[in-house]
Coordinates of C-alpha atoms and ligand atoms in Angstrom, one line a residue:
Chain A
X1 CA 0.1 0.2 0.4
X2 CA 1.7 3.1 -1.5
X3 CA 1.6 5.8 0.4
X4 CA 0.9 9.3 -0.4
X5 CA 1.5 12.9 0.4
X6 CA -1.8 15.1 -1.3
X7 CA -3.9 18.4 -1.0
X8 CA -7.9 17.5 -1.0
X9 CA -10.4 18.9 0.1
X10 CA -13.8 18.9 2.5
X11 CA -16.6 17.3 1.3
X12 CA -18.5 18.3 4.7
X13 CA -17.4 18.6 8.0
X14 CA -20.0 18.0 10.9
X15 CA -20.4 18.2 15.3
X16 CA -22.0 14.6 16.1
X17 CA -21.5 15.3 19.4
X18 CA -20.5 18.4 21.9
X19 CA -16.9 18.0 20.3
X20 CA -16.6 15.8 18.7
X21 CA -16.8 16.1 15.0
X22 CA -16.9 14.2 11.4
X23 CA -15.2 15.1 8.6
X24 CA -15.1 13.3 4.9
X25 CA -13.1 14.2 3.0
X26 CA -12.6 13.5 -0.7
X27 CA -10.8 11.3 -3.0
X28 CA -9.9 8.1 -4.1
X29 CA -8.8 6.2 -1.0
X30 CA -7.1 2.9 -0.1
X31 CA -5.6 1.2 3.4
X32 CA -5.2 -0.7 6.3
X33 CA -8.1 -0.7 9.0
X34 CA -6.1 1.1 11.4
X35 CA -4.2 2.5 10.1
X36 CA -3.8 7.0 10.3
X37 CA -3.3 9.6 8.2
X38 CA -1.1 13.5 9.6
X39 CA -3.3 16.4 8.9
X40 CA -2.6 19.3 8.5
X41 CA -4.9 22.5 7.6
X42 CA -3.1 25.4 8.3
X43 CA 0.4 27.0 7.3
X44 CA 3.7 26.3 9.6
X45 CA 1.7 26.8 12.8
X46 CA 1.0 25.3 14.8
X47 CA 4.7 23.6 13.6
X48 CA 3.1 19.9 13.4
X49 CA 1.0 18.0 11.7
X50 CA -2.0 15.9 13.2
X51 CA -1.8 11.7 13.4
X52 CA -5.7 11.4 12.8
X53 CA -6.9 7.4 11.8
X54 CA -8.7 6.3 9.6
X55 CA -13.0 5.8 11.0
X56 CA -14.1 5.1 7.4
X57 CA -13.4 5.0 3.9
X58 CA -16.3 5.4 0.8
X59 CA -16.6 6.0 -2.3
X60 CA -17.0 9.8 -1.4
X61 CA -13.8 10.3 0.5
X62 CA -12.2 9.2 3.1
X63 CA -13.7 10.4 7.4
X64 CA -12.0 11.7 10.1
X65 CA -13.9 10.8 12.7
X66 CA -12.1 13.7 16.0
X67 CA -12.3 14.9 19.3
X68 CA -11.0 18.9 20.2
X69 CA -8.3 19.0 21.5
X70 CA -6.6 22.3 21.3
X71 CA -5.1 24.6 18.6
X72 CA -4.2 21.3 15.7
X73 CA -8.6 19.7 16.3
X74 CA -9.5 23.0 16.7
X75 CA -8.9 24.0 12.8
X76 CA -10.0 21.1 12.1
X77 CA -13.4 21.7 13.0
X78 CA -13.8 25.0 11.6
X79 CA -13.2 23.8 7.6
X80 CA -15.9 24.1 5.2
X81 CA -16.7 22.1 2.7
X82 CA -14.3 22.9 -0.4
X83 CA -11.9 24.4 2.8
X84 CA -8.2 22.7 1.5
X85 CA -5.8 20.7 3.8
X86 CA -2.7 18.3 3.0
X87 CA -3.2 14.6 4.4
X88 CA 0.6 11.8 4.7
X89 CA -0.4 9.2 4.6
X90 CA -2.0 5.9 5.0
X91 CA 0.5 5.9 7.2
X92 CA 1.2 3.0 9.9
X93 CA 0.7 -0.9 9.7
X94 CA -3.6 -1.3 11.0
X95 CA -4.7 -4.8 12.5
X96 CA -3.7 -7.9 11.2
X97 CA -7.8 -9.0 9.8
X98 CA -5.4 -11.5 7.9
X99 CA -5.4 -13.4 11.9
X100 CA -8.5 -11.4 13.6
X101 CA -10.8 -13.6 13.6
X102 CA -13.6 -15.8 15.1
X103 CA -14.6 -14.3 18.4
X104 CA -14.0 -10.8 18.1
X105 CA -15.2 -8.6 20.8
X106 CA -13.9 -4.4 20.0
X107 CA -13.4 -2.6 23.1
X108 CA -13.1 1.0 23.2
X109 CA -13.1 4.2 24.9
X110 CA -13.9 8.2 24.2
X111 CA -12.8 8.8 20.8
X112 CA -10.7 6.1 20.2
X113 CA -13.8 4.5 18.5
X114 CA -12.6 6.5 16.3
X115 CA -10.6 3.6 13.5
X116 CA -12.7 0.8 14.5
X117 CA -15.7 1.6 12.4
X118 CA -13.5 1.0 9.5
X119 CA -11.9 -2.3 11.0
X120 CA -15.2 -3.5 12.1
X121 CA -16.3 -3.7 8.6
X122 CA -13.5 -5.3 7.4
X123 CA -13.8 -8.4 10.1
X124 CA -15.3 -10.9 8.1
X125 CA -16.2 -14.3 9.3
X126 CA -16.5 -14.1 13.3
X127 CA -19.1 -12.8 15.8
X128 CA -17.9 -9.2 16.8
X129 CA -19.6 -7.3 19.9
X130 CA -19.2 -4.0 20.1
X131 CA -18.7 -2.2 23.7
X132 CA -17.5 1.1 24.3
X133 CA -17.2 3.5 26.8
X134 CA -17.7 7.3 26.8
X135 CA -17.4 10.0 30.0
X136 CA -21.2 11.0 29.7
X137 CA -22.4 11.1 26.0
X138 CA -22.7 8.5 22.9
X139 CA -21.2 9.8 20.0
X140 CA -21.1 7.5 16.8
X141 CA -22.2 3.8 18.4
X142 CA -25.7 3.5 15.8
X143 CA -22.9 4.1 13.0
X144 CA -21.2 0.6 14.7
X145 CA -24.2 -1.4 14.9
X146 CA -23.9 -1.8 11.4
X147 CA -21.3 -4.3 12.4
X148 CA -21.2 -4.8 14.9
X149 CA -23.0 -8.3 17.1
X150 CA -24.5 -6.9 20.0
X151 CA -23.4 -3.6 21.3
X152 CA -22.2 -2.5 25.0
X153 CA -22.5 0.9 26.1
X154 CA -21.4 2.2 29.4
X155 CA -21.5 6.1 31.0
X156 CA -18.9 6.5 34.2
X157 CA -22.3 9.5 34.2
X158 CA -24.7 6.7 33.7
X159 CA -26.4 8.3 31.6
X160 CA -26.9 5.6 28.6
X161 CA -26.3 2.0 29.5
X162 CA -24.6 0.5 32.1
X163 CA -22.8 3.2 34.8
X164 CA -19.4 2.9 35.1
X165 CA -16.0 1.4 32.9
X166 CA -16.2 -0.3 30.3
X167 CA -13.8 -3.7 31.6
X168 CA -16.3 -3.9 34.3
X169 CA -19.0 -5.2 30.8
X170 CA -16.0 -7.4 29.5
X171 CA -15.4 -10.9 30.0
X172 CA -12.0 -12.0 28.3
X173 CA -12.1 -15.2 28.5
X174 CA -15.3 -15.2 25.8
X175 CA -12.8 -14.1 22.9
X176 CA -10.6 -15.5 20.7
X177 CA -9.1 -11.9 20.0
X178 CA -10.0 -8.3 21.5
X179 CA -8.7 -4.9 20.3
X180 CA -8.6 -2.3 22.0
X181 CA -9.1 1.3 21.0
X182 CA -8.7 4.7 24.0
X183 CA -7.4 5.2 26.7
X184 CA -4.1 4.2 28.0
X185 CA -4.9 3.2 31.5
X186 CA -8.1 1.5 30.2
X187 CA -5.8 -0.5 27.5
X188 CA -4.0 -1.3 30.0
X189 CA -6.6 -3.2 31.8
X190 CA -7.8 -4.9 28.5
X191 CA -4.4 -5.4 28.2
X192 CA -4.0 -7.5 31.4
X193 CA -7.1 -8.8 31.7
X194 CA -6.8 -10.8 28.0
X195 CA -3.0 -12.3 30.1
X196 CA -5.2 -13.8 32.4
X197 CA -7.0 -16.0 30.1
X198 CA -4.8 -16.1 27.8
X199 CA -6.8 -14.8 25.2
X200 CA -4.2 -12.1 22.1
X201 CA -5.0 -8.6 22.5
X202 CA -3.9 -5.6 19.8
X203 CA -4.1 -3.0 21.2
X204 CA -4.0 0.9 18.8
X205 CA -1.7 3.7 20.6
X206 CA -1.2 7.1 20.9
X207 CA 2.2 8.5 20.8
X208 CA 3.6 12.8 19.9
X209 CA 4.5 12.8 16.1
X210 CA 7.0 14.9 14.0
X211 CA 7.5 13.0 11.0
X212 CA 4.9 10.5 11.0
X213 CA 6.5 8.5 8.5
X214 CA 9.6 6.7 10.9
X215 CA 12.6 9.4 10.5
X216 CA 12.2 10.9 14.1
X217 CA 12.5 8.4 15.5
X218 CA 9.7 10.9 18.6
X219 CA 6.9 8.5 18.9
X220 CA 8.5 5.8 20.0
X221 CA 7.1 2.9 22.1
X222 CA 8.5 0.4 24.9
X223 CA 8.8 -3.6 23.2
X224 CA 10.1 -7.1 23.8
X225 CA 12.0 -6.3 20.4
X226 CA 13.6 -3.2 22.6
X227 CA 12.1 0.8 21.3
X228 CA 9.7 0.5 18.4
X229 CA 8.1 3.5 16.3
X230 CA 4.0 3.9 16.5
X231 CA 3.4 6.1 13.2
X232 CA 5.8 3.1 11.8
X233 CA 5.8 0.0 13.6
X234 CA 2.1 0.8 15.0
X235 CA 0.5 2.2 16.2
X236 CA -1.1 -1.4 16.5
X237 CA 0.5 -3.7 18.9
X238 CA -0.1 -7.4 20.6
X239 CA -1.0 -6.0 24.4
X240 CA 1.7 -8.4 25.6
X241 CA 4.7 -7.4 23.3
X242 CA 4.4 -3.6 24.8
X243 CA 4.5 -1.9 28.1
X244 CA 2.1 0.9 28.1
X245 CA 3.6 1.8 31.6
X246 CA 4.1 6.1 31.3
Chain B
X1 CA 22.3 28.1 -17.1
X2 CA 21.4 28.3 -13.2
X3 CA 23.5 26.2 -11.1
X4 CA 22.7 25.1 -7.5
X5 CA 26.2 22.8 -7.3
X6 CA 28.3 23.4 -4.5
X7 CA 31.7 21.6 -3.7
X8 CA 32.4 20.8 0.2
X9 CA 35.9 19.0 0.7
X10 CA 35.5 17.9 -2.3
X11 CA 32.4 15.9 -2.7
X12 CA 30.4 17.7 -5.3
X13 CA 27.0 18.4 -4.6
X14 CA 24.1 19.0 -6.5
X15 CA 22.7 22.3 -4.8
X16 CA 23.2 22.6 -0.8
X17 CA 20.2 20.9 0.8
X18 CA 20.9 18.7 3.0
X19 CA 18.4 17.3 4.9
X20 CA 19.4 17.2 9.1
X21 CA 20.7 15.0 11.4
X22 CA 17.8 13.5 12.8
X23 CA 15.0 15.1 11.1
X24 CA 15.3 12.3 8.2
X25 CA 15.7 8.6 9.5
X26 CA 18.1 7.2 6.5
X27 CA 16.4 9.4 4.1
X28 CA 14.4 5.9 3.0
X29 CA 11.9 6.6 4.6
X30 CA 11.1 10.2 2.6
X31 CA 11.9 7.5 -0.5
X32 CA 8.2 7.2 -0.8
X33 CA 7.1 10.3 -0.9
X34 CA 9.6 12.4 -3.0
X35 CA 13.3 12.0 -5.5
X36 CA 15.2 12.0 -2.9
X37 CA 18.1 12.2 -5.0
X38 CA 17.3 15.6 -6.0
X39 CA 18.3 17.2 -3.1
X40 CA 22.1 17.9 -2.5
X41 CA 22.9 14.9 0.1
X42 CA 21.9 13.2 3.7
X43 CA 23.1 13.7 6.9
X44 CA 21.9 10.8 8.3
X45 CA 20.4 10.3 12.2
X46 CA 23.8 10.0 14.8
X47 CA 25.8 6.7 15.0
X48 CA 26.5 5.9 18.2
X49 CA 29.5 3.4 18.7
X50 CA 27.1 0.6 19.8
X51 CA 23.7 0.5 19.4
X52 CA 21.7 2.9 21.4
X53 CA 18.3 2.5 22.6
X54 CA 17.7 6.4 23.3
X55 CA 15.5 8.3 26.0
X56 CA 12.4 7.5 28.1
X57 CA 8.9 9.4 28.3
X58 CA 8.0 11.8 26.2
X59 CA 10.6 13.0 23.6
X60 CA 8.6 15.8 21.4
X61 CA 6.9 19.2 22.1
X62 CA 5.6 21.1 19.5
X63 CA 6.1 24.7 20.6
X64 CA 5.4 28.4 19.0
X65 CA 7.4 28.1 15.8
X66 CA 9.6 24.3 16.4
X67 CA 9.2 21.6 18.3
X68 CA 11.6 20.6 21.0
X69 CA 13.0 17.2 21.8
X70 CA 14.0 14.4 23.7
X71 CA 15.8 11.7 21.9
X72 CA 19.0 10.8 23.5
X73 CA 20.5 9.9 19.8
X74 CA 18.7 6.8 19.4
X75 CA 20.6 5.0 16.8
X76 CA 21.6 1.0 16.1
X77 CA 24.8 1.6 16.0
X78 CA 27.6 2.0 14.2
X79 CA 27.7 -1.2 12.5
X80 CA 24.4 -2.1 11.6
X81 CA 24.9 1.2 9.4
X82 CA 27.0 0.4 7.7
X83 CA 26.4 -3.3 7.3
X84 CA 23.1 -2.7 6.1
X85 CA 21.8 1.9 5.8
X86 CA 24.9 2.1 4.0
X87 CA 24.1 0.4 1.0
X88 CA 20.1 1.9 0.5
X89 CA 21.6 5.5 1.2
X90 CA 23.8 4.8 -1.4
X91 CA 21.2 3.6 -3.4
X92 CA 19.3 7.4 -3.6
X93 CA 22.3 8.9 -5.6
X94 CA 22.9 12.0 -3.1
X95 CA 25.7 12.2 -0.9
X96 CA 25.8 11.3 2.1
X97 CA 27.2 11.5 5.8
X98 CA 27.5 10.5 8.0
X99 CA 26.8 12.0 10.9
X100 CA 28.0 11.3 14.4
X101 CA 28.1 11.6 18.6
X102 CA 30.0 10.4 21.4
X103 CA 29.9 9.3 25.5
X104 CA 33.6 9.0 25.1
X105 CA 36.4 10.3 23.9
X106 CA 37.4 6.0 22.8
X107 CA 33.9 5.7 21.5
X108 CA 34.7 9.5 19.0
X109 CA 37.8 7.2 18.1
X110 CA 36.5 4.0 17.8
X111 CA 33.2 5.2 15.6
X112 CA 35.2 7.6 13.8
X113 CA 38.0 4.6 12.6
X114 CA 35.2 2.4 11.4
X115 CA 33.5 4.6 9.3
X116 CA 36.8 6.5 7.7
X117 CA 37.1 2.4 6.2
X118 CA 33.6 2.7 5.0
X119 CA 31.6 3.8 1.8
X120 CA 30.8 7.9 3.0
X121 CA 31.8 11.3 2.5
X122 CA 31.6 12.8 4.8
X123 CA 31.9 12.4 8.2
X124 CA 29.8 15.2 10.4
X125 CA 31.1 14.9 13.7
X126 CA 28.4 15.8 16.5
X127 CA 29.8 17.6 19.7
X128 CA 26.7 19.7 20.2
X129 CA 23.6 16.8 21.2
X130 CA 22.4 18.5 24.6
X131 CA 20.0 15.1 24.6
X132 CA 23.0 12.5 26.3
X133 CA 23.9 12.9 29.3
X134 CA 27.8 11.4 29.2
X135 CA 29.5 13.2 26.8
X136 CA 27.8 14.5 23.0
X137 CA 27.5 18.5 24.4
X138 CA 29.9 18.7 27.0
X139 CA 32.3 18.5 24.2
X140 CA 30.7 20.7 22.5
X141 CA 30.1 23.0 24.7
X142 CA 34.1 24.0 25.8
X143 CA 36.3 25.0 23.0
X144 CA 39.5 23.4 25.5
X145 CA 38.3 20.4 25.3
X146 CA 36.3 20.2 21.7
X147 CA 40.0 20.5 20.1
X148 CA 40.8 18.1 21.9
X149 CA 39.1 15.2 21.1
X150 CA 39.0 17.0 17.2
X151 CA 42.3 16.8 17.5
X152 CA 42.1 12.5 18.0
X153 CA 39.5 12.5 15.7
X154 CA 41.1 13.8 12.5
X155 CA 44.1 11.3 13.3
X156 CA 41.9 8.4 12.9
X157 CA 41.1 9.2 9.4
X158 CA 41.2 10.4 5.8
X159 CA 37.6 11.3 5.3
X160 CA 36.2 15.6 5.2
X161 CA 35.9 16.2 8.3
X162 CA 32.7 18.3 9.1
X163 CA 32.3 19.4 12.8
X164 CA 29.1 19.6 14.6
X165 CA 29.0 23.2 16.7
X166 CA 26.1 23.6 18.9
X167 CA 25.0 27.2 20.3
X168 CA 25.4 26.1 23.0
X169 CA 28.8 27.0 23.7
X170 CA 30.1 28.9 25.3
X171 CA 32.2 30.9 22.5
X172 CA 31.0 29.9 19.2
X173 CA 33.7 31.5 17.1
X174 CA 36.2 30.8 19.0
X175 CA 34.2 27.2 19.5
X176 CA 35.1 27.2 15.5
X177 CA 38.6 28.3 15.1
X178 CA 39.4 26.3 17.5
X179 CA 37.7 22.6 15.0
X180 CA 39.1 24.5 12.4
X181 CA 43.2 25.0 14.1
X182 CA 42.4 20.8 15.3
X183 CA 42.1 19.8 11.9
X184 CA 38.2 20.4 11.2
X185 CA 38.3 20.3 7.5
X186 CA 34.3 22.1 7.3
X187 CA 31.7 22.8 10.0
X188 CA 28.0 22.7 11.0
X189 CA 25.6 24.8 12.9
X190 CA 23.6 25.4 14.3
X191 CA 22.1 22.4 16.6
X192 CA 19.6 22.3 18.9
X193 CA 19.4 25.3 21.3
X194 CA 19.4 23.7 24.6
X195 CA 15.0 24.1 26.0
X196 CA 12.5 23.2 28.0
X197 CA 8.4 23.0 29.1
X198 CA 6.3 22.2 31.9
X199 CA 3.4 20.2 31.5
X200 CA 0.8 22.1 34.3
X201 CA -1.2 20.1 34.4
X202 CA 0.7 17.2 35.2
X203 CA 3.1 20.7 37.6
X204 CA 6.1 19.2 36.3
X205 CA 9.1 18.9 33.3
X206 CA 7.5 17.3 29.6
X207 CA 10.8 15.9 29.7
X208 CA 12.9 12.6 32.0
X209 CA 15.9 14.6 31.2
X210 CA 13.9 18.0 32.0
X211 CA 16.2 20.0 29.5
X212 CA 15.4 19.3 25.8
X213 CA 16.9 20.1 22.4
X214 CA 15.0 23.0 20.3
X215 CA 14.7 23.6 16.9
X216 CA 12.1 24.7 13.6
X217 CA 11.9 28.7 12.7
X218 CA 11.8 29.5 16.3
X219 CA 15.5 29.4 16.1
X220 CA 16.7 30.9 13.0
X221 CA 17.6 34.3 13.7
X222 CA 19.8 32.9 16.4
X223 CA 21.1 30.3 13.7
X224 CA 21.4 33.1 11.6
X225 CA 23.5 34.9 13.7
X226 CA 25.5 32.4 14.6
X227 CA 26.4 30.9 11.1
X228 CA 27.4 35.1 10.2
X229 CA 30.1 35.1 12.6
X230 CA 31.4 31.6 12.5
X231 CA 31.5 32.0 8.5
X232 CA 33.6 35.1 9.3
X233 CA 36.2 33.2 11.4
X234 CA 37.1 30.3 9.6
X235 CA 38.2 29.9 5.9
X236 CA 36.7 26.7 5.6
X237 CA 33.5 25.7 4.0
X238 CA 30.3 26.3 7.1
X239 CA 27.3 24.6 6.6
X240 CA 24.2 26.6 8.0
X241 CA 20.5 25.2 9.9
X242 CA 18.3 26.1 12.6
X243 CA 15.1 27.1 11.0
X244 CA 15.3 27.3 8.0
X245 CA 11.8 26.3 6.8
X246 CA 11.4 27.9 2.1
X247 CA 14.4 29.0 0.0
X248 CA 14.4 32.6 1.0
X249 CA 15.1 31.1 4.7
X250 CA 17.5 29.7 2.5
X251 CA 19.2 32.5 0.6
X252 CA 19.3 34.1 3.8
X253 CA 22.2 32.0 5.1
X254 CA 24.2 31.5 1.6
X255 CA 24.9 35.3 2.1
X256 CA 25.7 35.4 5.3
X257 CA 28.1 33.3 3.8
X258 CA 27.0 29.5 4.2
X259 CA 29.0 27.0 1.3
X260 CA 24.8 25.0 1.9
X261 CA 22.0 24.3 4.4
X262 CA 20.4 21.5 5.9
X263 CA 17.5 21.2 6.7
X264 CA 15.9 19.7 9.7
X265 CA 12.3 20.8 11.2
X266 CA 11.3 21.3 8.4
X267 CA 11.1 18.6 7.0
X268 CA 8.2 17.8 9.7
X269 CA 6.5 20.1 8.5
X270 CA 6.2 19.0 4.8
X271 CA 7.9 15.9 3.4
X272 CA 9.4 17.2 -0.1
X273 CA 9.2 20.8 1.3
X274 CA 13.6 20.6 0.6
X275 CA 12.3 20.3 -2.0
X276 CA 10.6 23.6 -2.6
X277 CA 13.2 25.0 -1.3
X278 CA 15.7 23.9 -4.3
X279 CA 12.9 25.0 -6.0
X280 CA 12.5 28.6 -4.8
X281 CA 16.5 28.1 -4.7
X282 CA 17.1 28.3 -8.7
X283 CA 13.5 30.9 -9.3
X284 CA 15.5 33.5 -6.9
X285 CA 18.2 33.6 -9.3
X286 CA 17.5 33.3 -11.9
X287 CA 15.1 36.5 -11.5
X288 CA 18.5 38.4 -10.4
X289 CA 20.9 36.9 -13.3
X290 CA 22.1 34.9 -10.7
X291 CA 24.7 32.6 -12.4
X292 CA 26.3 30.0 -10.2
X293 CA 25.3 30.2 -5.7
X294 CA 29.4 30.8 -5.8
X295 CA 28.5 34.6 -6.8
X296 CA 25.7 35.2 -3.7
X297 CA 27.9 34.1 -0.8
X298 CA 28.4 36.4 1.8
X299 CA 27.4 38.8 -0.1
X300 CA 25.5 40.0 3.0
X301 CA 28.7 40.7 4.3
X302 CA 30.3 43.6 3.1
Ligands
LIG401 C1 -1.8 7.1 15.6 C2 -2.5 8.4 16.4 C3 -3.9 8.0 15.7 C4 -4.8 9.1 16.7 N1 -6.1 8.9 16.2 C5 -7.4 10.4 16.1 C6 -8.0 10.3 15.5 O1 -9.0 9.8 15.2 N2 -9.4 11.1 16.6 C7 -9.1 11.9 17.0 O2 -9.6 12.5 17.8 N3 -7.6 11.4 18.2 C8 -6.9 11.0 17.4 N4 -5.1 10.7 17.7 C9 -5.1 12.3 19.0 C10 -5.3 13.3 18.6 O3 -3.4 13.2 17.3 C11 -4.9 14.2 18.9 O4 -6.3 15.2 19.9 C12 -4.6 16.2 18.1 O5 -3.1 16.1 18.2 C13 -4.6 17.0 19.5 O6 -4.0 18.1 19.3 P1 -4.4 19.2 18.8 O7 -3.3 20.8 18.5 O8 -5.9 19.6 19.7 O9 -4.1 20.1 20.0 P2 -2.8 20.1 21.5 O10 -2.4 19.8 23.1 O11 -3.1 21.5 21.2 O12 -1.3 19.7 21.1 C14 -0.8 19.9 20.9 C15 1.3 18.9 20.5 O13 0.1 17.6 21.2 C16 -0.2 17.2 20.7 N5 -0.5 15.9 21.2 C17 -1.5 16.6 21.9 N6 -2.3 15.4 22.2 C18 -1.8 14.3 22.1 C19 -1.8 12.4 21.6 N7 -3.2 12.1 21.9 N8 -1.9 11.8 20.9 C20 -1.0 12.5 20.0 N9 0.1 13.1 20.2 C21 -0.7 14.3 21.2 C22 0.1 17.6 19.1 O14 -0.1 16.1 18.1 C23 0.3 18.5 19.1 O15 2.0 18.0 18.2 C24 -5.1 10.3 16.8 C25 -2.9 9.7 17.6 C26 -2.8 9.2 17.1 C27 -1.4 9.1 18.0
LIG402 C1 14.0 14.9 15.9 C2 14.8 14.9 16.3 C3 16.1 14.4 16.2 C4 17.4 14.9 15.6 N1 18.7 14.5 16.2 C5 20.5 14.6 16.2 C6 21.3 14.2 15.8 O1 20.8 12.3 16.1 N2 22.4 14.3 15.1 C7 22.6 15.6 15.5 O2 24.3 15.8 15.1 N3 21.8 16.0 15.2 C8 20.1 16.0 15.2 N4 19.0 17.5 15.5 C9 19.4 18.3 15.0 C10 19.5 18.8 13.9 O3 20.0 18.3 12.9 C11 19.2 20.4 13.3 O4 21.0 20.4 13.8 C12 18.4 21.3 15.0 O5 17.0 20.5 14.5 C13 18.6 22.3 14.0 O6 18.1 22.2 12.1 P1 16.4 22.7 12.0 O7 15.9 24.2 13.0 O8 16.2 22.7 10.4 O9 15.7 22.2 13.3 C14 17.9 16.3 16.0 C15 16.6 17.3 15.3 C16 15.1 17.0 15.4 C17 14.4 17.7 15.6
LIG403 S1 6.7 10.5 14.1 FE1 8.7 10.2 13.8 S2 9.4 8.6 13.9 FE2 7.0 8.2 14.4

């Protein structure tokens, strides 16, 4: 899969929940589910591009789901149809969907839901239970239902579904594979639950990035093989191979 | 015909735009995105005699106009570089600079002896990394220490020896003069500025080592000043860098007296930015009727 640096136009950019946006960018894309792009919609300031996962690829273009956290994502949130944006990618490894089969649990926290739409679309001949945890407002889940056999929601506020953390709903022993994306403390619990019962857990990590292509070594994490680059060898790692300690 | 060609210590460069160490890997990573053979040269990631894992914890922090990094010279070691990376770098068809760091004098000597026999065009001796505790920058602060390491390294290699200076040197001009006396064939400057950032939510420094290295557009005026000063003090080629983001920036460094430039953090803004810089320099020269870059080198010095 060859990666490119390109300019493209925003087709739409909608607010779907408080601080959460879904943006569609025009063009013809192909990628491995779980890969991401380095996005930029400004000149030299802010200095770095922002890594954002592929949420979905359709005939209309590519979709990103993002949360406004600071300067860069704030700028993204103001983009309108027709505005230009630069994309570098797809980058990263993505999920190994040849291996991931059988009874699969997808466990996400908050904006960790972003990469999983495209991932679930590509899990074939399997049953997929989708576990999603939010602080209060629930988003994008209806979208996911299309590809999930079961949807299990938790909210910390108790506004929807189980009141508490998403992991409290999970029995790791019921699954052949677990895929997880979300806050590191959450993924750490999922990883440990999997390890206890021998279920392989794949985690999709976040790290501060500059180049996004493996050149600067700024995004590394600790793995069994030593330091590996989240942008190149990752962002998807087998839980047991990677350290989620700070 | 406008020519961007330059010669540094007997090595021909198709143009004066070189990828700065640590921002361009070993070149291969970017070859997917553009024709890397069009750039003047590539300075490798900083190499050490033994493989190095680099620093723990956060390694990058964005600031206005740049970034602070605490990579800590992560690299596969000189042997692996020679065996696996040089052949790949060679196929990129551009000049290879082997950037080498060290913790001790022995490391520098062992590394330089190995690189002397390797297929690299220039050794860029990094005495200026602020991100490793023992050595690295320590050699680049005091000019007498720098003099010693450069003279010893000079004895073990016949390759062109470029010494990369730290902006954190006590006196950058004296440093440049001492390195020249010790046998440096050329000088490159600047490395990153010692800097820091504090995470106000965690109420502690962002980086484990507290201090780390600042680069990017925000350092350009200082880097340019240092290049100007150093180019006026030595009679060997000076390669300027620090915050070069476009052709105009690059031309400023040449007009300050630099023979060539290196581009680092700008690669993170746009992967093929060095091509824009090369094309922009050529366009400027055509517009101004300048045939060779030699005509404008140091021209701002009066
Ligand atoms: C592989 C990968 C995929 C991602 N996918 C998504 C996604 O699909 N949707 C989404 O909303 N977010 C995603 N993120 C997180 C997203 O990159 C950050 O939220 C974003 O960079 C914040 O930028 P900002 O300018 O709004 O925040 P600021 O806080 O202003 O950013 C300051 C600096 O910190 C960096 N930064 C801040 N938070 C993070 C973080 N959590 N991870 C990495 N760098 C960070 C920024 O890139 C920038 O360099 C992903 C991160 C990675 C590494
Ligand atoms: C992520 C990163 C890693 C770097 N690693 C090295 C290195 O290994 N050796 C070295 O001599 N300089 C290293 N540098 C310094 C650059 O080569 C350059 O001197 C500096 O960034 C200033 O130029 P710039 O502002 O164009 O980036 C590094 C810089 C960055 C940003
Ligand atoms: S972001 Fe540069 S190596 Fe990953």
